Coordinates of C-alpha atoms and ligand atoms in Angstrom, one line a residue:
M17 CA 13.9 -0.5 -19.6
I18 CA 11.4 -2.2 -17.5
V19 CA 11.4 -2.0 -13.6
G20 CA 9.6 -3.7 -10.8
I21 CA 7.9 -1.4 -8.2
D22 CA 6.5 -2.0 -4.8
L23 CA 4.2 1.0 -4.4
G24 CA 3.6 0.7 -0.6
T25 CA 1.4 2.5 1.9
T26 CA 4.4 3.6 4.0
N27 CA 7.4 2.9 1.7
S28 CA 8.0 2.3 -1.9
L29 CA 10.9 0.5 -3.6
V30 CA 12.1 -0.1 -7.1
A31 CA 14.1 -3.0 -8.5
V32 CA 15.6 -3.9 -11.9
W33 CA 16.7 -7.3 -13.3
R34 CA 20.4 -7.3 -14.0
N35 CA 22.9 -10.1 -14.7
G36 CA 20.3 -12.8 -14.0
A37 CA 19.0 -11.5 -10.7
P38 CA 16.8 -8.8 -9.3
E39 CA 18.5 -5.8 -7.7
L40 CA 17.1 -3.0 -5.6
V41 CA 17.9 0.6 -6.7
P42 CA 18.8 3.2 -4.0
N43 CA 17.3 6.7 -4.1
A44 CA 19.0 10.1 -4.1
L45 CA 19.6 9.6 -0.3
E46 CA 21.3 6.2 -1.0
S47 CA 18.3 4.5 0.8
L48 CA 16.4 1.5 -0.7
L49 CA 13.2 2.6 0.9
T50 CA 11.5 5.8 -0.3
P51 CA 8.7 6.8 2.1
S52 CA 5.5 7.1 0.2
V53 CA 5.1 10.7 1.3
V54 CA 4.7 13.7 -1.1
G55 CA 4.9 17.4 -0.1
L56 CA 5.6 20.8 -1.4
D57 CA 8.7 22.6 -0.3
D58 CA 8.9 26.3 0.7
E59 CA 9.1 27.3 -3.0
G60 CA 6.1 25.1 -4.0
R61 CA 8.2 22.4 -5.6
V62 CA 7.3 18.7 -5.2
L63 CA 9.3 16.9 -2.6
V64 CA 9.1 13.1 -2.4
G65 CA 10.4 10.6 0.2
Q66 CA 12.2 11.0 3.5
A67 CA 12.5 14.8 3.4
A68 CA 8.8 15.1 2.8
K69 CA 8.2 12.6 5.6
E70 CA 10.2 14.9 8.0
R71 CA 7.9 17.8 7.0
L72 CA 4.7 15.8 7.8
Q73 CA 4.8 17.2 11.3
T74 CA 6.2 20.7 10.7
H75 CA 4.2 21.4 7.5
P76 CA 1.1 19.2 7.6
Q77 CA -0.8 21.4 5.2
L78 CA 1.9 20.9 2.6
T79 CA 2.4 17.2 3.0
A80 CA 0.4 14.0 2.2
A81 CA 1.0 10.4 3.3
L82 CA -0.9 7.1 3.4
F83 CA -2.7 8.0 0.1
K84 CA -2.6 4.4 -1.0
R85 CA -5.5 3.9 1.3
H86 CA -7.6 6.2 -0.9
M87 CA -6.7 4.7 -4.2
G88 CA -9.8 3.9 -6.2
S89 CA -11.8 6.6 -4.5
A90 CA -12.4 10.2 -5.5
H91 CA -11.0 11.4 -2.2
E92 CA -8.6 14.3 -2.8
L93 CA -5.8 15.4 -0.6
R94 CA -4.8 19.0 -0.3
L95 CA -1.2 20.3 -0.6
G96 CA -1.2 24.0 -0.1
T97 CA -3.7 25.5 -2.6
R98 CA -4.0 22.5 -4.8
S99 CA -5.9 19.2 -4.5
F100 CA -4.5 16.0 -5.7
R101 CA -6.1 12.6 -6.4
P102 CA -4.4 9.6 -4.8
E103 CA -3.3 8.4 -8.2
E104 CA -1.6 11.7 -8.8
L105 CA 0.3 11.5 -5.5
S106 CA 1.2 7.9 -6.3
A107 CA 2.4 9.1 -9.7
L108 CA 4.8 11.5 -8.1
V109 CA 6.3 8.7 -6.0
L110 CA 6.6 6.6 -9.1
R111 CA 8.2 9.4 -11.0
S112 CA 10.8 9.8 -8.2
L113 CA 11.6 6.0 -8.3
K114 CA 11.8 6.2 -12.1
A115 CA 14.3 9.1 -11.9
D116 CA 16.4 7.1 -9.4
V117 CA 16.8 4.2 -11.8
E118 CA 17.4 6.5 -14.8
R119 CA 20.1 8.4 -12.9
R120 CA 21.8 5.2 -11.9
Y121 CA 21.8 3.4 -15.2
G122 CA 21.6 6.2 -17.7
E123 CA 18.7 4.5 -19.5
T124 CA 15.1 5.6 -19.9
V125 CA 12.5 3.7 -17.9
T126 CA 9.4 3.2 -20.0
E127 CA 7.6 0.2 -18.5
A128 CA 6.9 -1.2 -15.0
V129 CA 5.4 -4.1 -13.2
I130 CA 3.7 -2.6 -10.1
S131 CA 2.6 -4.6 -7.1
V132 CA -0.9 -4.3 -5.5
P133 CA -2.4 -6.0 -2.5
A134 CA -4.2 -9.2 -3.5
Y135 CA -7.3 -7.6 -2.0
F136 CA -7.3 -4.5 -4.2
N137 CA -10.6 -4.2 -6.0
D138 CA -11.2 -3.2 -9.6
A139 CA -11.2 0.5 -9.0
Q140 CA -8.1 0.4 -6.9
R141 CA -6.3 -1.6 -9.6
K142 CA -7.4 0.8 -12.3
A143 CA -6.2 3.7 -10.2
T144 CA -2.8 2.1 -9.8
K145 CA -2.5 1.6 -13.6
I146 CA -3.5 5.2 -14.1
A147 CA -0.9 6.3 -11.5
G148 CA 1.7 4.6 -13.7
E149 CA 0.4 6.3 -16.8
L150 CA 0.6 9.7 -15.0
A151 CA 4.2 8.9 -14.2
G152 CA 5.0 8.2 -17.8
L153 CA 5.2 4.4 -17.3
K154 CA 3.4 1.8 -19.3
V155 CA 2.2 -0.6 -16.6
E156 CA 3.0 -3.9 -18.2
R157 CA 1.4 -5.8 -15.4
L158 CA -0.1 -5.4 -11.9
I159 CA 1.2 -8.2 -9.7
N160 CA -0.4 -9.3 -6.5
E161 CA 2.0 -8.6 -3.6
P162 CA 2.1 -12.2 -2.2
T163 CA 2.8 -13.6 -5.7
A164 CA 5.7 -11.1 -6.0
A165 CA 7.0 -12.3 -2.6
A166 CA 6.9 -15.9 -3.8
L167 CA 8.8 -15.0 -6.9
A168 CA 11.5 -13.2 -4.9
Y169 CA 12.1 -16.3 -2.9
G170 CA 12.7 -18.2 -6.1
L171 CA 9.8 -20.5 -5.3
H172 CA 9.0 -20.7 -9.0
Q173 CA 12.3 -22.5 -9.6
R174 CA 11.6 -25.4 -7.4
D175 CA 11.5 -28.9 -9.0
S176 CA 8.9 -30.5 -7.0
A177 CA 5.3 -29.6 -6.4
S178 CA 5.0 -27.4 -3.3
S179 CA 2.6 -25.2 -1.4
F180 CA 3.4 -22.0 0.4
L181 CA 1.6 -19.5 2.6
V182 CA 2.6 -15.8 2.3
F183 CA 1.9 -13.9 5.6
D184 CA 2.1 -10.2 4.8
L185 CA 1.7 -7.8 7.6
G186 CA 2.5 -4.2 6.6
G187 CA 1.9 -0.8 8.2
G188 CA -1.9 -0.8 7.6
T189 CA -2.9 -4.1 6.0
F190 CA -2.8 -7.8 6.4
D191 CA -2.8 -10.3 3.5
V192 CA -2.6 -14.0 3.5
S193 CA -2.2 -16.0 0.3
I194 CA -1.7 -19.6 -0.4
L195 CA 0.2 -20.5 -3.5
E196 CA 0.9 -23.8 -5.1
L197 CA 3.6 -24.7 -7.6
F198 CA 2.9 -27.7 -9.9
D199 CA 4.6 -28.5 -13.2
G200 CA 6.0 -25.0 -13.7
V201 CA 2.7 -23.4 -13.0
M202 CA 2.4 -21.2 -9.9
E203 CA -1.1 -20.7 -8.8
V204 CA -2.5 -18.5 -6.1
R205 CA -5.0 -20.9 -4.5
A206 CA -6.6 -18.5 -2.1
S207 CA -6.2 -15.0 -0.7
A208 CA -7.8 -13.4 2.3
G209 CA -7.0 -10.4 4.4
D210 CA -7.9 -7.5 6.6
N211 CA -7.5 -4.0 5.1
F212 CA -7.5 -2.4 8.5
L213 CA -5.0 -4.4 10.4
G214 CA -1.2 -3.6 10.5
G215 CA 1.7 -2.1 12.4
E216 CA -0.2 1.1 13.0
D217 CA -2.8 -0.8 15.1
F218 CA 0.0 -2.1 17.3
D219 CA 1.1 1.6 17.7
T220 CA -2.4 2.6 18.6
V221 CA -2.5 0.0 21.4
L222 CA 0.8 1.4 22.8
V223 CA -0.4 5.0 22.6
Q224 CA -3.6 4.1 24.4
A225 CA -1.7 2.3 27.2
F226 CA 0.7 5.2 27.6
V227 CA -2.2 7.7 27.8
A228 CA -4.1 5.5 30.2
A229 CA -1.0 5.2 32.5
H230 CA -0.9 9.0 32.8
A231 CA -4.7 9.5 33.0
N232 CA -4.5 10.9 36.5
R233 CA -2.0 13.6 35.6
S234 CA -3.9 16.7 34.7
D235 CA -0.9 18.4 33.0
M236 CA -0.7 15.7 30.3
P237 CA -1.2 17.5 26.9
S238 CA -4.5 16.7 25.2
L239 CA -4.4 14.4 22.2
T240 CA -6.3 17.2 20.3
E241 CA -3.3 19.5 20.6
P242 CA -1.5 20.0 17.3
N243 CA 1.2 17.4 16.7
I244 CA 0.7 15.5 20.0
A245 CA -1.2 12.6 18.4
H246 CA 1.4 12.5 15.6
R247 CA 4.3 12.5 18.1
L248 CA 2.8 9.8 20.3
R249 CA 2.4 7.6 17.3
R250 CA 6.0 8.2 16.2
E251 CA 7.2 7.4 19.7
A252 CA 5.0 4.3 19.9
E253 CA 6.5 3.0 16.7
R254 CA 10.0 3.7 18.0
V255 CA 9.3 1.8 21.2
R256 CA 7.7 -1.1 19.3
H257 CA 10.7 -1.4 17.1
A258 CA 13.1 -1.2 20.1
L259 CA 11.2 -4.0 21.8
G260 CA 12.3 -6.3 18.9
Q261 CA 15.8 -5.9 20.2
A262 CA 15.5 -5.4 23.9
D263 CA 13.4 -6.7 26.8
S264 CA 12.1 -3.3 27.7
A265 CA 11.9 0.2 26.2
T266 CA 10.8 3.6 27.5
F267 CA 8.1 5.6 25.9
V268 CA 8.9 9.4 26.4
L269 CA 6.8 12.4 25.7
R270 CA 8.2 15.9 26.2
H271 CA 6.0 18.9 26.0
G272 CA 6.1 22.3 27.5
S273 CA 8.1 22.0 30.7
G274 CA 6.8 18.5 31.4
Q275 CA 8.1 15.0 30.6
W276 CA 6.1 11.8 30.8
E277 CA 7.6 8.4 30.7
Q278 CA 6.4 4.8 30.7
T279 CA 8.6 1.7 30.4
F280 CA 7.1 -1.2 28.5
T281 CA 8.4 -4.8 28.5
Q282 CA 8.1 -7.3 25.7
A283 CA 5.7 -9.3 27.8
Q284 CA 3.5 -6.2 28.4
L285 CA 3.4 -5.5 24.7
A286 CA 2.4 -9.1 24.0
E287 CA -0.4 -8.8 26.5
L288 CA -1.6 -5.5 25.1
C289 CA -1.6 -6.8 21.6
A290 CA -3.2 -10.2 22.2
P291 CA -6.5 -9.1 20.7
L292 CA -4.8 -8.1 17.5
L293 CA -3.1 -11.5 17.3
V294 CA -6.6 -13.1 17.5
R295 CA -7.7 -10.9 14.6
L296 CA -4.8 -12.2 12.5
R297 CA -6.2 -15.7 12.7
T298 CA -9.4 -15.2 10.8
P299 CA -8.0 -14.4 7.4
I300 CA -5.5 -17.3 7.9
E301 CA -8.3 -19.7 8.6
T302 CA -10.4 -18.4 5.6
A303 CA -7.5 -18.8 3.2
L304 CA -6.7 -22.4 4.4
R305 CA -10.3 -23.3 4.1
D306 CA -10.8 -21.8 0.6
A307 CA -7.6 -23.5 -0.6
R308 CA -8.7 -26.8 1.1
I309 CA -5.3 -27.2 2.6
R310 CA -4.1 -28.1 6.2
P311 CA -1.3 -26.2 7.9
S312 CA 0.8 -29.4 8.0
E313 CA 0.6 -29.7 4.2
L314 CA 2.3 -26.3 3.6
D315 CA 5.9 -26.6 2.5
E316 CA 6.9 -23.1 3.6
V317 CA 5.6 -20.0 5.3
L318 CA 7.0 -16.7 4.0
L319 CA 7.0 -13.5 6.1
V320 CA 6.5 -10.2 4.2
G321 CA 5.9 -6.7 5.5
G322 CA 7.8 -4.7 8.1
T323 CA 5.5 -5.7 11.0
T324 CA 6.6 -9.3 10.7
R325 CA 9.9 -8.2 12.2
M326 CA 8.1 -8.2 15.6
P327 CA 9.2 -11.3 17.6
M328 CA 5.7 -11.7 18.8
I329 CA 4.4 -12.2 15.3
R330 CA 7.2 -14.7 14.4
R331 CA 6.4 -16.7 17.6
M332 CA 2.7 -16.7 16.7
V333 CA 3.3 -17.9 13.1
A334 CA 5.7 -20.6 14.4
G335 CA 3.1 -21.8 16.9
L336 CA 0.3 -21.7 14.4
F337 CA 2.1 -23.7 11.6
G338 CA 4.4 -25.8 13.8
R339 CA 7.5 -24.6 12.0
F340 CA 9.7 -21.5 11.8
P341 CA 8.8 -19.2 8.9
S342 CA 11.4 -18.4 6.2
I343 CA 13.2 -15.1 6.8
A344 CA 15.9 -15.4 4.1
L345 CA 14.8 -12.2 2.6
N346 CA 14.3 -8.8 4.1
P347 CA 10.6 -8.5 4.7
D348 CA 10.5 -4.9 3.3
E349 CA 12.3 -5.8 0.1
S350 CA 10.9 -9.0 -1.3
I351 CA 7.9 -7.5 -3.1
A352 CA 9.9 -5.1 -5.2
L353 CA 12.4 -7.9 -6.0
G354 CA 9.6 -10.2 -7.0
A355 CA 8.1 -7.5 -9.2
A356 CA 11.4 -7.2 -11.0
V357 CA 11.4 -11.0 -11.5
Q358 CA 8.0 -10.6 -13.1
A359 CA 9.3 -7.8 -15.2
A360 CA 12.1 -10.1 -16.4
L361 CA 9.6 -12.9 -17.1
K362 CA 7.7 -10.4 -19.2
A363 CA 10.9 -9.5 -21.0
R364 CA 11.6 -13.2 -21.4
D365 CA 15.0 -13.0 -19.8
A366 CA 17.0 -16.1 -20.8
A367 CA 18.2 -16.6 -17.2
L368 CA 14.6 -17.5 -16.2
E369 CA 13.0 -20.7 -17.0
E370 CA 9.6 -20.4 -18.4
V371 CA 7.1 -20.3 -15.5
V372 CA 3.4 -19.7 -15.8
L373 CA 1.9 -17.6 -13.1
T374 CA -1.7 -17.9 -12.3
D375 CA -3.6 -15.9 -9.9
V376 CA -7.0 -15.9 -8.3
C377 CA -9.7 -13.3 -8.1
P378 CA -9.8 -12.8 -4.4
Y379 CA -13.4 -11.6 -4.0
T380 CA -16.8 -12.4 -5.5
L381 CA -18.0 -10.1 -8.3
G382 CA -21.7 -9.9 -9.2
I383 CA -24.7 -7.7 -10.0
E384 CA -27.8 -6.5 -8.3
V385 CA -31.0 -8.3 -9.1
A386 CA -34.6 -8.3 -7.9
V387 CA -36.0 -11.6 -6.6
S388 CA -39.6 -12.7 -6.4
V389 CA -40.7 -13.2 -2.8
G390 CA -44.2 -14.6 -2.8
E391 CA -46.4 -12.1 -4.7
S392 CA -43.9 -9.2 -4.7
T393 CA -40.4 -8.6 -5.9
Q394 CA -37.6 -7.5 -3.7
A395 CA -34.7 -5.5 -5.0
G396 CA -31.2 -5.3 -3.6
H397 CA -30.3 -9.0 -3.9
Y398 CA -26.8 -10.0 -5.0
L399 CA -26.2 -12.3 -7.9
P400 CA -22.6 -13.6 -7.9
I401 CA -21.1 -14.1 -11.3
I402 CA -17.4 -14.8 -10.6
E403 CA -16.9 -16.4 -7.2
R404 CA -14.0 -15.6 -5.0
N405 CA -10.7 -17.5 -5.5
C406 CA -11.5 -18.6 -9.1
V407 CA -8.2 -18.9 -11.1
V408 CA -7.8 -16.0 -13.4
P409 CA -8.1 -15.2 -16.3
V410 CA -11.7 -16.3 -15.8
S411 CA -14.9 -15.7 -17.7
R412 CA -18.4 -16.5 -16.3
V413 CA -21.9 -15.9 -17.5
K414 CA -25.2 -15.5 -15.8
T415 CA -28.5 -14.8 -17.4
V416 CA -31.0 -12.1 -16.2
S417 CA -34.4 -11.2 -17.6
T418 CA -36.6 -8.1 -17.7
L419 CA -38.8 -7.5 -14.7
R420 CA -41.6 -5.3 -16.1
H421 CA -43.8 -5.2 -19.1
H422 CA -42.4 -3.0 -21.9
Q423 CA -39.3 -2.3 -20.0
R424 CA -36.9 -0.3 -22.2
V425 CA -33.7 -0.3 -20.1
V426 CA -32.0 -2.9 -18.0
Q427 CA -29.7 -1.4 -15.5
L428 CA -26.7 -3.5 -14.4
K429 CA -25.1 -2.4 -11.2
I430 CA -21.9 -4.2 -10.4
Y431 CA -20.7 -5.0 -6.9
Q432 CA -17.8 -6.8 -5.2
G433 CA -18.2 -8.7 -2.0
E434 CA -19.6 -11.7 -0.2
S435 CA -22.9 -10.5 1.3
R436 CA -26.4 -11.6 0.0
W437 CA -27.3 -7.9 -0.1
V438 CA -25.7 -5.5 -2.4
K439 CA -25.9 -2.6 0.1
E440 CA -23.3 -4.5 2.2
N441 CA -21.0 -5.1 -0.8
I442 CA -18.7 -2.6 -2.6
Y443 CA -20.3 -0.7 -5.5
L444 CA -18.0 -0.8 -8.6
G445 CA -20.1 0.9 -11.2
E446 CA -23.1 0.5 -13.5
M447 CA -24.4 0.6 -17.0
D448 CA -27.7 0.9 -18.8
I449 CA -28.6 -1.6 -21.6
E450 CA -31.5 -0.7 -23.9
V451 CA -33.7 -3.7 -24.7
P452 CA -36.5 -4.3 -27.2
V453 CA -40.0 -3.7 -25.8
A454 CA -41.7 -7.0 -24.8
P455 CA -43.7 -8.5 -21.9
A456 CA -42.0 -9.0 -18.6
G457 CA -39.5 -11.8 -18.4
E458 CA -39.3 -12.3 -22.2
I459 CA -36.1 -10.5 -22.8
S460 CA -33.1 -12.2 -21.4
I461 CA -29.5 -10.9 -21.2
D462 CA -26.4 -13.0 -20.8
V463 CA -24.1 -11.0 -18.5
R464 CA -20.5 -12.1 -18.9
F465 CA -17.7 -11.0 -16.5
T466 CA -14.1 -11.5 -17.6
Y467 CA -11.4 -11.0 -15.0
D468 CA -7.9 -10.7 -16.6
N469 CA -4.4 -11.4 -15.4
N470 CA -4.1 -7.9 -14.0
G471 CA -7.2 -8.3 -12.0
L472 CA -9.2 -5.9 -14.2
L473 CA -12.8 -6.6 -14.8
E474 CA -14.5 -6.4 -18.2
A475 CA -18.3 -7.0 -18.6
E476 CA -20.2 -7.9 -21.7
A477 CA -23.9 -8.2 -22.3
L478 CA -25.6 -10.3 -25.0
I479 CA -29.3 -9.5 -25.6
N480 CA -30.5 -13.0 -26.6
R481 CA -33.5 -12.0 -28.8
T482 CA -31.5 -9.7 -31.1
G483 CA -28.1 -11.2 -30.8
E484 CA -26.8 -7.8 -30.0
R485 CA -23.5 -7.9 -28.1
R486 CA -22.1 -5.0 -26.1
I487 CA -18.8 -4.7 -24.4
L488 CA -19.6 -2.6 -21.4
V489 CA -17.4 0.0 -19.9
I490 CA -18.0 0.3 -16.2
E491 CA -19.1 3.8 -15.7
N492 CA -20.1 6.1 -12.9
N493 CA -17.3 4.9 -10.6
P494 CA -16.1 8.1 -9.1
G495 CA -12.9 6.3 -8.1
V496 CA -11.7 5.8 -11.6
L497 CA -10.6 8.7 -13.8
D498 CA -11.8 8.6 -17.4
P499 CA -9.3 9.0 -20.2
E500 CA -10.1 12.7 -20.8
E501 CA -9.5 13.4 -17.1
V502 CA -6.2 11.4 -17.2
R503 CA -5.0 13.6 -20.1
K504 CA -5.8 16.8 -18.2
R505 CA -4.1 15.6 -15.1
L506 CA -1.1 14.5 -17.0
A507 CA -0.8 18.0 -18.4
A508 CA -1.2 19.5 -15.0
L509 CA 1.4 17.3 -13.4
A510 CA 3.9 18.1 -16.2
N511 CA 3.7 21.8 -15.0
L512 CA 4.7 21.0 -11.5
K513 CA 8.2 21.9 -10.5
I514 CA 10.2 19.1 -8.8
H515 CA 12.5 19.7 -5.9
P516 CA 16.0 19.2 -7.4
R517 CA 17.2 15.7 -6.8
E518 CA 20.8 16.8 -5.8
Q519 CA 19.4 19.1 -3.1
Q520 CA 17.5 16.3 -1.4
V521 CA 20.2 15.4 1.1
N522 CA 20.4 19.0 2.3
S523 CA 16.7 19.5 2.4
L524 CA 16.3 16.3 4.5
L525 CA 18.7 17.6 7.1
N526 CA 17.0 21.0 7.2
A527 CA 13.6 19.4 7.5
R528 CA 14.8 17.1 10.3
L529 CA 16.4 20.1 12.2
E530 CA 13.1 21.9 11.9
R531 CA 11.1 19.0 13.3
L532 CA 13.4 18.4 16.2
Y533 CA 13.4 22.1 17.0
Q534 CA 9.6 22.1 17.2
E535 CA 9.7 19.0 19.3
S536 CA 12.1 20.3 21.9
L537 CA 12.5 23.2 24.4
G538 CA 15.0 25.2 26.3
D539 CA 18.7 24.5 25.9
L540 CA 18.2 21.7 23.4
R541 CA 16.2 24.0 21.2
Q542 CA 18.9 26.6 21.3
R543 CA 21.4 24.0 20.3
L544 CA 19.3 22.9 17.4
D545 CA 18.8 26.5 16.3
H546 CA 22.6 27.0 16.4
M547 CA 23.1 23.8 14.3
A548 CA 20.5 25.0 11.7
N549 CA 22.1 28.4 11.4
R550 CA 25.6 26.9 11.0
F551 CA 24.3 24.6 8.3
Q552 CA 22.6 27.5 6.5
Q553 CA 25.8 29.5 6.6
V554 CA 27.8 26.6 5.0
L555 CA 25.1 26.1 2.4
D556 CA 25.4 29.7 1.4
T557 CA 29.1 29.3 0.7
Q558 CA 28.2 26.7 -1.9
N559 CA 31.4 24.8 -1.0
D560 CA 30.4 21.2 -1.7
R561 CA 33.1 19.6 0.4
A562 CA 32.3 21.8 3.5
I563 CA 28.6 21.2 3.1
R564 CA 29.1 17.4 2.9
E565 CA 31.4 17.4 6.0
L566 CA 29.1 19.5 8.1
R567 CA 26.1 17.5 6.9
L568 CA 27.6 14.2 8.0
Q569 CA 28.6 15.7 11.4
L570 CA 25.2 17.1 12.1
T571 CA 23.4 14.0 10.9
Q572 CA 25.4 11.9 13.3
Q573 CA 24.6 14.3 16.2
L574 CA 20.9 14.2 15.3
D575 CA 21.0 10.3 15.2
E576 CA 22.5 10.3 18.7
L577 CA 19.9 12.8 19.8
E578 CA 17.1 10.7 18.4
Q579 CA 18.5 7.5 19.9
G580 CA 18.1 9.1 23.3
L581 CA 21.8 9.5 24.0
W582 CA 21.2 13.1 24.9
R583 CA 18.4 12.3 27.3
Ligands
AMP618 P1 5.4 -2.1 5.2 O1 4.0 -1.6 4.9 O2 5.7 -3.5 4.8 O3 6.5 -1.1 4.7 O4 5.6 -2.1 6.8 C1 5.6 -1.0 7.5 C2 5.4 -1.3 9.0 O5 6.4 -2.2 9.4 C3 5.3 -0.2 9.9 O6 4.2 -0.3 10.7 C4 6.6 -0.3 10.7 O7 6.4 0.1 12.0 C5 6.8 -1.8 10.7 N1 8.2 -2.2 11.0 C6 9.3 -1.9 10.3 N2 10.4 -2.3 10.9 C7 10.0 -2.9 12.0 C8 10.7 -3.5 13.2 N3 12.0 -3.6 13.2 N4 9.9 -4.0 14.2 C9 8.6 -3.9 14.1 N5 7.9 -3.3 13.1 C10 8.6 -2.8 12.1

C-alpha cells in the first residue's frame, strides 16, 4: 500500500487514496494531526505525537521537537542518554503514521510519497528520503509542498489553461509558488520563500509586547527561568489563535504568587505584526518576477499552512491580489491530501486522468571556480550550472579547465545559492577528479549537473582529453548519511521499544495533568493532584470502561480549565 505524507515542522499527517479520492487517516488519538514531536516515556520507550508534545515542558531532556529544521545537517538532538539525527526522529514520526494506516486498513504500508518544502536543498531532500528508509518505507517520490496543495485542490483536473499562486505560511517557514496548468501538464513556474518566517515569529512579537508592557514590574519572572519562555510562547500562540475569532484576547502569565495580564485587540496585533507582513512581500515579488506573471493574470490564490488562518493574513492576500483567496480546503490538510493524489498518480489509479507534473529547481546550483583578475587568479567565485527555476528534470553542462601546470587533481566543490561568492552560498559537497598531467589550461572537464524529479542532484564529469566519464557521488556532506551509516542506524532504531499504541490516550492525559500541575499553584494544584491520583487508581483497576469514562470526564475538565473557564 502506498500513502501520502505531510512531514511537517509542527504537525504531520498521512492520507491514502480510496474510492477515487484522497482521505486523511486519524491517529491513535483519533486526531488527523500528529504533532512532529518525539520523546521517551518514563520507561525509555518512544512516544510520538500529542503525548510527547505535552511532555516537552515537563520533560525537556527526554523530548525533541522542530527537528525538521535540522534535516540535512549533522545536528544531533539528545533524548536522555541517546543522540538522534533529525532523520531518525523524522523516521519515528513516519513509523507512527505508518502504524496508524496499517491499524486502520489491516494492510502493510510499503511505499510513500512525502512532501518537502519547495526550498529544501539537496541534503535536506536526501535526509527526508533516508528518514523514509529508516521507517521501512520506500520513498516513491518527494513532492514539493505547493505542488501537493495544488493537486489537493484538484487543479490538475481543470480543462482550461490556468495559473495559480500557492501561499504557504506554516509555523516556521513561508513558501510561495506559482504553478501553471497547460494541456494536462502542471508546471511549477517559480518558487521563492523565507525559511525563517512563520507563525512562531508572530508569537515572538506578542511575547515581546507582553514582556515590554510589564517591564516596570520587578517581580516579573525572568525569561531565563526554566519553562517561562516556553510558557510565554504557548500563551502567545493561544492568544493569536483566539484573535482570529474575537476582537480581543487576554494574555495571562501565572507564576509564583503573581499573575500578569495584558489584553490585545486585533488592531494592536495587526500593528505589532506590520513588519512581518512587509517581509512576506519579498518572496511574492520574486516569484512573480521569475515566473514573469502579473498578479491580475493569476486565476487563483491558494492558502496553505496553519498561519494563513489569521484574518490579517487573509486581508493582506486579498489586498495584494485584488481577490479573495481560495479556502475550500483546510489549510493544515491539503498537503497530505495532495501527496496521496500523487501516490495514486504513481499507482496509476484509473480514477485519475493522466496528468504530467513538472516542477522547478528553486535555487541555483553551481561550483567554485577561480577567475583571472589582471595578473592574478582569485578563488572563491561561483559558476552557476543549473539556474534557479529551471523546469526539472534538467541537465546542464559547463566546462572548466586546469589552473596550474602539471595539476593532478581538480577539486569540484558544489554549492547552492544566488551569490557571486561561494562563501555566501550553501556548501553541498565536493569531489576530487584525477586528471592527466599537462600544462595549465590544457585539460578541460565538462561538469554536468542533472536534477531529477525528486529534486535530487547528480553530477557527472567528462575529462575531454581521455574521454573518461565519471558519475560523481557528492561526498563530504556531513548532513547526508552514507549507506553504511543508514544500515547501522536502521538496526539501532529496530531495537528501540515503542510506547504501546493503545496506551497513548491514557499517557496523553497523564502528561497533560503533569504539565498543568507544574504550571499552576495552590488550590488548583491540589485539585490537579487529586485528579491525577484518581486517574492512576482507575488505571490500576484495569477496568477499561471505568478508565474510559473517567478519562472523558477529566479531559473535559482540563479543556475547560485551559479555555480559561476556571480563571
Ligand atoms: P503548519 O506548519 O502548517 O502546521 O502551521 C502551524 C502554524 O499554524 C503554527 O504557528 C500555528 O500557530 C498556526 N495556526 C494554526 N491554527 C491557527 C489559527 N486558528 N490561527 C492562527 N494561526 C494558526
